[in-house]
Coordinates of C-alpha atoms in Angstrom, one line a residue:
M10 CA -12.7 -13.2 31.4
K11 CA -14.3 -9.9 30.2
S12 CA -11.1 -8.9 28.4
T13 CA -10.5 -9.9 24.8
A14 CA -6.9 -11.0 25.4
V15 CA -8.0 -13.5 28.1
R16 CA -10.9 -14.8 26.0
L17 CA -8.6 -15.3 22.9
S18 CA -6.0 -17.0 25.1
A19 CA -8.7 -19.3 26.5
L20 CA -9.9 -20.1 23.1
Y21 CA -6.4 -20.9 21.9
I22 CA -5.8 -23.1 24.9
I23 CA -9.0 -25.1 24.2
L24 CA -8.1 -25.4 20.6
F25 CA -4.6 -26.5 21.5
A26 CA -5.9 -29.1 24.0
L27 CA -8.2 -30.6 21.4
C28 CA -5.5 -30.8 18.8
A29 CA -3.1 -32.3 21.3
A30 CA -5.7 -34.9 22.4
F31 CA -6.3 -35.8 18.8
L32 CA -2.6 -36.1 18.3
V33 CA -2.2 -38.5 21.3
F34 CA -5.0 -40.8 20.1
Y35 CA -3.8 -40.6 16.5
V36 CA -0.2 -41.4 17.2
T37 CA -1.2 -44.2 19.6
A38 CA -3.6 -45.7 17.0
L39 CA -1.0 -45.4 14.3
S40 CA 1.6 -47.1 16.5
E41 CA -0.8 -49.9 17.3
R42 CA -1.6 -50.4 13.6
L43 CA 2.1 -50.4 12.8
L44 CA 3.0 -52.9 15.5
D45 CA 0.1 -55.2 14.4
Q46 CA 1.2 -55.0 10.8
Q47 CA 4.8 -55.8 11.7
T48 CA 3.7 -58.7 13.9
R49 CA 1.5 -60.2 11.2
E50 CA 4.3 -59.8 8.6
S51 CA 6.8 -61.5 11.0
L52 CA 4.4 -64.4 11.7
Q53 CA 3.6 -64.8 8.1
T54 CA 7.3 -65.2 7.4
E55 CA 7.6 -67.8 10.2
V56 CA 4.6 -69.7 8.7
S57 CA 6.2 -69.8 5.3
D58 CA 9.5 -71.0 6.7
I59 CA 7.7 -73.8 8.6
E60 CA 5.7 -74.9 5.6
R61 CA 8.8 -75.1 3.5
A62 CA 10.5 -77.2 6.2
Y63 CA 7.6 -79.6 6.3
N64 CA 7.5 -79.9 2.6
R65 CA 11.2 -80.5 2.5
G66 CA 11.6 -83.1 5.3
G67 CA 8.2 -84.0 6.7
M68 CA 7.3 -84.1 10.3
T69 CA 10.9 -84.8 11.5
T70 CA 12.3 -81.7 9.9
L71 CA 9.2 -79.7 11.0
M72 CA 9.7 -80.8 14.6
R73 CA 13.4 -80.0 14.6
V74 CA 12.8 -76.5 13.1
M75 CA 10.0 -75.6 15.5
E76 CA 12.0 -76.9 18.5
R77 CA 15.0 -74.8 17.5
R78 CA 13.0 -71.7 17.1
A79 CA 11.0 -72.2 20.3
S80 CA 14.2 -72.4 22.3
Q81 CA 15.5 -69.0 21.2
P82 CA 15.2 -66.0 23.6
G83 CA 12.0 -64.1 23.0
A84 CA 10.7 -66.8 20.7
N85 CA 7.3 -66.8 19.2
L86 CA 4.6 -69.3 20.1
Y87 CA 4.9 -72.7 18.3
V88 CA 2.2 -75.4 18.8
I89 CA 1.4 -78.7 17.0
A90 CA -2.1 -79.9 17.9
S91 CA -4.6 -82.5 16.9
P92 CA -7.7 -81.8 14.9
V93 CA -9.6 -81.5 18.2
G94 CA -7.2 -79.1 19.8
E95 CA -5.1 -81.4 21.9
I96 CA -1.5 -80.1 22.1
F97 CA 1.2 -82.6 21.0
A98 CA 4.2 -80.4 21.1
G99 CA 5.2 -76.7 21.5
N100 CA 6.3 -74.1 24.0
V101 CA 2.7 -73.4 25.2
A102 CA 1.1 -75.2 28.1
S103 CA -2.5 -74.6 27.1
V104 CA -4.6 -72.3 24.9
Q105 CA -8.1 -70.9 25.0
P106 CA -10.7 -73.5 23.9
G107 CA -11.8 -73.2 20.3
V108 CA -8.6 -71.6 19.0
F109 CA -7.9 -74.5 16.6
D110 CA -11.4 -74.8 15.2
K111 CA -10.6 -72.7 12.2
E112 CA -7.6 -71.8 10.1
G113 CA -6.1 -68.4 9.5
W114 CA -5.6 -65.5 11.8
T115 CA -7.1 -65.7 15.3
M116 CA -9.4 -62.8 15.9
P117 CA -9.7 -61.5 18.5
P118 CA -6.5 -62.3 20.5
F119 CA -6.7 -65.5 22.6
R120 CA -5.6 -66.4 26.1
Y121 CA -2.9 -69.0 26.8
E122 CA -0.7 -70.3 29.6
R123 CA 3.0 -70.8 29.7
F124 CA 5.1 -73.6 31.1
T125 CA 6.9 -71.1 33.3
D126 CA 3.9 -69.5 34.9
N127 CA 4.3 -71.5 38.2
G128 CA 0.9 -70.5 39.6
D129 CA 0.9 -67.0 38.0
T130 CA -2.8 -66.4 37.2
R131 CA -2.3 -63.3 35.0
P132 CA -3.7 -63.9 31.6
H133 CA -1.4 -63.8 28.6
L134 CA -2.8 -62.7 25.2
A135 CA -1.5 -63.6 21.8
I136 CA -2.4 -63.6 18.1
A137 CA -1.5 -66.5 15.9
Y138 CA -1.8 -67.9 12.4
I139 CA -3.1 -71.5 12.2
F140 CA -2.8 -73.8 9.2
K141 CA -3.5 -77.5 8.7
L142 CA -1.1 -80.1 7.4
D143 CA -2.2 -82.8 5.0
N144 CA -2.2 -85.3 7.8
G145 CA -4.8 -83.3 9.7
L146 CA -2.5 -81.8 12.4
R147 CA -2.8 -78.1 13.2
I148 CA 0.2 -75.9 13.3
M149 CA 0.0 -72.6 15.2
V150 CA 2.6 -69.8 15.0
G151 CA 1.8 -66.9 17.4
R152 CA 3.1 -63.9 19.1
D153 CA 2.7 -62.8 22.6
L154 CA 1.0 -59.3 22.9
G155 CA 2.7 -58.4 26.1
E156 CA 5.7 -56.5 24.6
P157 CA 3.6 -54.6 22.0
A158 CA 1.1 -53.7 24.7
K159 CA 3.9 -52.4 26.9
F160 CA 5.2 -50.4 24.0
R161 CA 1.8 -48.9 23.2
L162 CA 1.3 -48.0 26.9
L163 CA 4.7 -46.4 26.9
V164 CA 3.9 -44.3 23.8
R165 CA 0.6 -43.3 25.3
K166 CA 2.1 -42.3 28.6
A167 CA 4.8 -40.3 26.9
L168 CA 2.3 -38.5 24.9
M169 CA 0.1 -37.8 27.9
V170 CA 3.0 -36.5 29.9
A171 CA 4.1 -34.3 27.0
L172 CA 0.5 -33.0 26.7
A173 CA 0.3 -32.3 30.4
I174 CA 3.6 -30.4 30.2
M175 CA 2.5 -28.4 27.2
G176 CA -0.9 -27.7 28.7
G177 CA 0.7 -26.5 32.0
G178 CA 3.2 -24.3 30.1
A179 CA 0.3 -22.9 28.0
L180 CA -1.6 -22.1 31.2
I181 CA 1.4 -20.4 32.7
I182 CA 2.0 -18.4 29.5
W183 CA -1.7 -17.5 29.3
F184 CA -1.6 -16.3 32.9
A185 CA 1.6 -14.2 32.5
I186 CA 0.6 -12.7 29.1
G187 CA -3.0 -12.1 30.3
R188 CA -1.8 -10.3 33.4
N189 CA 0.7 -8.2 31.5
A190 CA -1.9 -7.3 28.9
L191 CA -4.4 -6.3 31.6
K192 CA -1.8 -4.2 33.4
R193 CA -1.0 -2.3 30.2
I194 CA -4.7 -1.8 29.5
D195 CA -5.2 -0.5 33.0
R196 CA -2.4 2.0 32.5
V197 CA -3.9 3.1 29.2
S198 CA -7.3 3.4 30.9
A199 CA -5.8 5.5 33.8
A200 CA -4.2 7.9 31.3
S201 CA -7.4 8.0 29.3
R202 CA -9.4 9.0 32.4
K203 CA -7.0 11.9 33.0
I204 CA -7.3 13.0 29.4
I205 CA -11.1 12.8 29.6
A206 CA -10.9 15.0 32.7
G207 CA -9.3 17.7 30.6
D208 CA -5.5 17.1 31.0
L209 CA -4.5 16.9 27.3
S210 CA -0.8 16.9 28.3
Q211 CA -1.2 13.3 29.3
R212 CA 0.1 10.6 27.0
L213 CA -0.6 6.9 26.8
P214 CA 2.2 4.7 28.1
V215 CA 4.6 3.1 25.6
S216 CA 6.7 0.2 26.9
G217 CA 9.2 0.2 24.0
S218 CA 8.5 -3.4 22.9
G219 CA 7.1 -2.2 19.5
D220 CA 4.1 -4.5 19.7
E221 CA 0.5 -3.7 18.7
F222 CA -0.1 -1.9 22.1
D223 CA 2.9 0.3 21.5
R224 CA 1.9 1.1 17.9
L225 CA -1.7 1.9 19.0
S226 CA -0.4 4.1 21.9
E227 CA 2.0 5.9 19.6
N228 CA -0.7 6.7 17.1
L229 CA -3.1 7.9 19.8
N230 CA -0.3 10.0 21.3
E231 CA 0.2 11.7 17.9
M232 CA -3.5 12.3 17.7
L233 CA -3.4 13.8 21.2
C234 CA -0.5 16.0 20.3
R235 CA -2.5 17.2 17.3
I236 CA -5.6 17.8 19.4
E237 CA -3.6 19.7 22.0
K238 CA -2.0 21.8 19.4
L239 CA -5.4 22.6 17.8
N240 CA -6.9 23.5 21.1
E241 CA -3.9 25.7 22.0
G242 CA -4.3 27.4 18.6
L243 CA -8.0 27.9 19.2
R244 CA -7.3 29.4 22.6
Q245 CA -4.7 31.7 21.1
V246 CA -7.0 32.7 18.3
S247 CA -9.7 33.5 20.7
D248 CA -7.3 35.6 22.9
N249 CA -5.7 37.3 19.9
I250 CA -9.1 38.1 18.2
A251 CA -10.2 39.7 21.5
H252 CA -7.1 41.8 21.7
D253 CA -5.7 42.4 18.2
L254 CA -9.0 42.8 16.4
K255 CA -10.6 44.9 19.0
T256 CA -8.5 47.9 18.0
P257 CA -9.3 47.8 14.2
L258 CA -13.0 47.2 15.0
T259 CA -13.0 50.2 17.4
R260 CA -11.2 52.3 14.8
L261 CA -13.7 51.2 12.1
R262 CA -16.6 52.2 14.4
N263 CA -15.0 55.6 15.1
K264 CA -14.5 56.2 11.4
A265 CA -18.1 55.3 10.7
A266 CA -19.2 57.8 13.4
D267 CA -17.0 60.5 11.9
A268 CA -18.4 59.8 8.5
L269 CA -21.9 60.1 9.9
S270 CA -21.2 63.5 11.4
E271 CA -19.4 64.9 8.4
S272 CA -21.5 67.5 6.5
D273 CA -19.0 68.0 3.7
E274 CA -19.4 65.5 0.9
T275 CA -15.7 65.3 0.2
S276 CA -14.9 64.6 3.8
R277 CA -17.6 62.1 4.1
R278 CA -16.3 60.3 1.0
T279 CA -12.8 60.3 2.4
A280 CA -14.1 58.8 5.7
L281 CA -16.0 56.1 3.8
E282 CA -13.0 55.2 1.8
G283 CA -11.0 54.8 5.0
I284 CA -13.8 52.5 6.4
I285 CA -13.7 50.4 3.2
A286 CA -9.9 50.1 3.5
E287 CA -10.2 49.1 7.2
S288 CA -12.9 46.6 6.3
D289 CA -10.7 45.1 3.5
Q290 CA -7.9 44.6 6.0
L291 CA -10.3 42.9 8.4
I292 CA -11.5 40.6 5.6
R293 CA -7.9 39.8 4.7
T294 CA -7.2 39.0 8.4
F295 CA -10.2 36.6 8.6
N296 CA -9.3 35.0 5.2
A297 CA -5.8 34.3 6.6
L298 CA -7.3 32.8 9.7
L299 CA -9.6 30.6 7.7
M300 CA -6.7 29.5 5.5
I301 CA -4.6 28.6 8.6
S302 CA -7.5 26.7 10.1
R303 CA -8.1 24.7 6.8
V304 CA -4.4 23.9 6.6
E305 CA -4.1 22.9 10.3
S306 CA -7.2 20.7 10.1
G307 CA -5.7 18.8 7.2
S308 CA -8.7 19.3 5.0
I309 CA -6.3 20.2 2.1
A310 CA -4.2 17.1 2.5
A311 CA -6.1 15.2 -0.3
E312 CA -5.1 18.0 -2.7
L313 CA -1.4 17.2 -2.5
T314 CA 0.3 16.3 -5.8
D315 CA 3.8 16.1 -7.2
L316 CA 4.7 19.6 -8.4
D317 CA 7.7 21.5 -9.7
V318 CA 8.7 23.6 -6.7
S319 CA 11.4 25.3 -8.8
A320 CA 8.7 26.8 -11.1
V321 CA 6.6 27.9 -8.1
A322 CA 9.6 29.7 -6.6
S323 CA 10.5 31.3 -9.9
D324 CA 6.9 32.6 -10.3
A325 CA 7.0 34.1 -6.8
V326 CA 10.3 35.9 -7.5
E327 CA 9.0 37.2 -10.8
L328 CA 5.9 38.5 -9.1
Y329 CA 7.8 40.3 -6.3
E330 CA 10.6 41.7 -8.3
P331 CA 8.7 45.0 -9.1
V332 CA 7.5 45.2 -5.5
A333 CA 11.0 45.0 -4.2
E334 CA 12.3 47.4 -6.8
D335 CA 9.7 50.0 -5.8
A336 CA 10.7 49.6 -2.2
G337 CA 14.4 50.2 -3.1
L338 CA 15.4 46.6 -2.6
T339 CA 17.4 44.1 -4.6
L340 CA 15.7 40.7 -4.9
E341 CA 18.2 38.0 -5.9
S342 CA 17.4 34.4 -6.5
R343 CA 19.4 31.2 -6.9
I344 CA 16.9 28.4 -7.8
A345 CA 18.0 24.9 -8.7
P346 CA 16.0 23.7 -11.7
G347 CA 13.8 20.6 -11.8
L348 CA 13.2 20.1 -8.1
S349 CA 9.9 18.6 -7.1
V350 CA 8.0 18.0 -3.9
R351 CA 4.6 16.5 -3.1
G352 CA 2.4 19.4 -2.0
N353 CA -0.2 22.0 -2.8
R354 CA 0.8 24.5 -5.3
E355 CA -1.4 27.3 -4.0
L356 CA -0.2 26.9 -0.4
I357 CA 3.5 26.6 -1.2
G358 CA 3.2 29.7 -3.5
Q359 CA 1.4 31.6 -0.7
A360 CA 4.0 30.6 1.8
I361 CA 6.9 31.8 -0.4
A362 CA 5.0 35.0 -1.1
N363 CA 4.5 35.6 2.6
L364 CA 8.3 35.2 3.3
I365 CA 9.2 37.6 0.5
D366 CA 6.6 40.1 1.6
N367 CA 7.9 40.0 5.2
A368 CA 11.5 40.5 3.9
V369 CA 10.3 43.5 1.8
K370 CA 8.8 45.1 4.9
Y371 CA 11.7 44.5 7.3
A372 CA 14.8 44.5 5.2
D373 CA 15.8 48.1 5.9
G374 CA 18.3 50.0 7.9
T375 CA 21.3 49.3 5.7
D376 CA 22.8 51.1 2.7
K377 CA 22.4 48.0 0.5
R378 CA 19.0 46.5 1.2
L379 CA 19.0 42.9 -0.1
I380 CA 16.7 39.9 -0.3
R381 CA 18.0 36.6 -1.4
L382 CA 15.8 33.5 -2.3
T383 CA 17.6 30.2 -2.7
L384 CA 16.2 26.8 -3.6
D385 CA 18.5 23.8 -3.5
R386 CA 18.7 20.2 -2.3
R387 CA 20.2 19.3 1.1
G388 CA 20.8 15.6 1.1
G389 CA 17.4 14.1 0.4
E390 CA 15.5 17.2 1.6
I391 CA 14.6 20.3 -0.4
A392 CA 15.1 23.7 1.2
I393 CA 13.6 27.1 0.2
A394 CA 15.3 30.0 2.1
V395 CA 14.4 33.7 2.0
A396 CA 17.1 35.9 3.6
D397 CA 17.2 39.6 4.3
N398 CA 19.8 41.9 5.9
G399 CA 17.4 43.8 8.1
P400 CA 17.3 44.1 11.9
G401 CA 16.4 40.4 12.3
I402 CA 14.6 38.7 15.2
P403 CA 16.3 37.9 18.6
A404 CA 16.9 34.2 19.1
D405 CA 14.7 34.0 22.1
K406 CA 11.7 35.3 20.2
R407 CA 11.9 33.2 17.0
E408 CA 9.5 30.6 18.4
D409 CA 6.9 33.2 19.2
V410 CA 6.7 34.9 15.8
V411 CA 5.2 31.9 14.2
K412 CA 2.2 32.1 16.5
R413 CA -1.0 33.9 15.3
F414 CA -1.1 37.7 15.7
V415 CA 2.3 37.8 17.3
R416 CA 4.1 40.9 16.2
L417 CA 7.3 42.3 17.8
D418 CA 7.0 45.7 19.3
A419 CA 9.4 47.1 16.7
S420 CA 7.1 46.0 13.9
R421 CA 3.8 47.5 15.2
S422 CA 4.4 50.4 12.9
K423 CA 4.5 48.1 9.8
P424 CA 1.3 47.0 8.1
G425 CA 0.2 43.5 8.7
T426 CA -1.7 41.2 11.0
G427 CA 1.0 38.9 12.3
L428 CA -0.4 35.9 10.5
G429 CA 2.2 35.5 7.7
L430 CA 4.6 33.2 9.5
S431 CA 1.7 31.4 11.2
L432 CA 0.4 30.3 7.7
V433 CA 3.9 29.3 6.6
S434 CA 4.4 27.2 9.7
A435 CA 0.9 25.5 9.2
V436 CA 1.8 24.8 5.5
M437 CA 5.1 23.1 6.5
D438 CA 3.3 21.0 9.1
L439 CA 0.8 19.9 6.4
H440 CA 3.6 18.9 4.1
G441 CA 5.5 17.0 6.8
G442 CA 8.4 19.5 6.7
R443 CA 9.7 22.1 9.1
L444 CA 10.3 25.8 9.4
E445 CA 13.7 27.1 10.4
L446 CA 14.6 30.7 11.5
S447 CA 18.1 31.9 11.8
A448 CA 20.2 35.0 11.5
T449 CA 21.5 35.9 8.0
D450 CA 24.7 37.3 9.5
E451 CA 25.5 35.9 12.9
A452 CA 28.5 38.3 13.3
S453 CA 26.5 41.5 12.9
T454 CA 25.1 43.1 16.0
D455 CA 23.1 45.9 14.3
F456 CA 21.6 44.2 11.2
P457 CA 22.0 40.5 11.5
G458 CA 19.0 39.9 9.2
L459 CA 16.6 37.0 9.2
T460 CA 16.7 33.8 7.1
V461 CA 13.5 31.7 7.0
T462 CA 14.0 28.3 5.6
M463 CA 11.2 25.9 4.5
V464 CA 12.5 22.4 4.6
F465 CA 10.5 19.7 2.7
P466 CA 10.9 16.0 3.3
P467 CA 12.3 13.8 0.5
S468 CA 9.7 13.1 -2.2
A469 CA 8.5 9.5 -2.2

């Protein structure tokens, strides 16, 4: 009884029982009123017919009509009595004393005896309408209440049986649903205890029924995936900072020591300029880390708007064309106009710039060094692809290069921190899209190149 499901079920059963009991009494009372009304209407019709017969032919016709009606199967009660209640004729042996004292409907029902009782002492109840003739005789037309009472009892029993069946069914359903709900809650609690103990790989059970428990478990599982991913990113950042930032910090410290020991002003100035350049690189690294953290935490999600991604891509190409030209590269673009996505202009622009910058660094080794940016629609999705014809990335390492500070051995001689693709991946996660890496030329073994594609979901 401590669980909400059981308490709600118990409350619903109590409410159902009260409504069902009210229904039983209401239907029974309505049936009784209907039967009473029909009985009174039938007797009133009989009284009218008998009065017309008396008016038409006097006592002779009245006696003949009453005798004929009294002899029919299931006949009403017909009695002719004196002003003092003595029965002269009719199909009733005796009636309760005082019945003939007043005219109109007999209220409450009265007792009477039949000619066919033969020692049967069970009381018979009836209602009747009594009127007086001009000669003083009393005429009673009544109806036995045995059949209506049996009908009322039958209706009441039927309703009680139906109530009992419905109540029993409700209890069985309550028990089954309650046990099932408690079992599912116990499974969720067991998984939660493992998660609390530190096992973030655990997930809440989903039965596949699609009910509110499944929807809650699915949402919580998504949250757990997010938490696990953030924790893993935090662990990676900690490890990578300890390893990848140790070298530049050591180098910065050595340069400061060298500058301190320099006696020549020019040499000291050169050493200090190197320290400033190294410091700027560290600041850029930390700024990139902060940006990735902001994106992964979702704090920029509220800044998403509908924007012309074609214009953003065109601006990035225009910005990097001189850079590519200085590096001896050809930067081509094929941008479909008027395409829009829901996103953050700054982040998407930074992501495209990171992809072009990486391509500028690594698109070498061939006679014709080429970078190609394409923006088009793929079905309902919008894809931005940056391709180069450099050495590319082996297929088994493409998942690793999007992690923070991960740089392939061959690229250690290139400037950078290994955070460019990490930021692009975080940006795509924020926008509900995905990042795809593939070879530009699958047939080439020496310079297959790399194509990085940012795929945005359909705009709502």
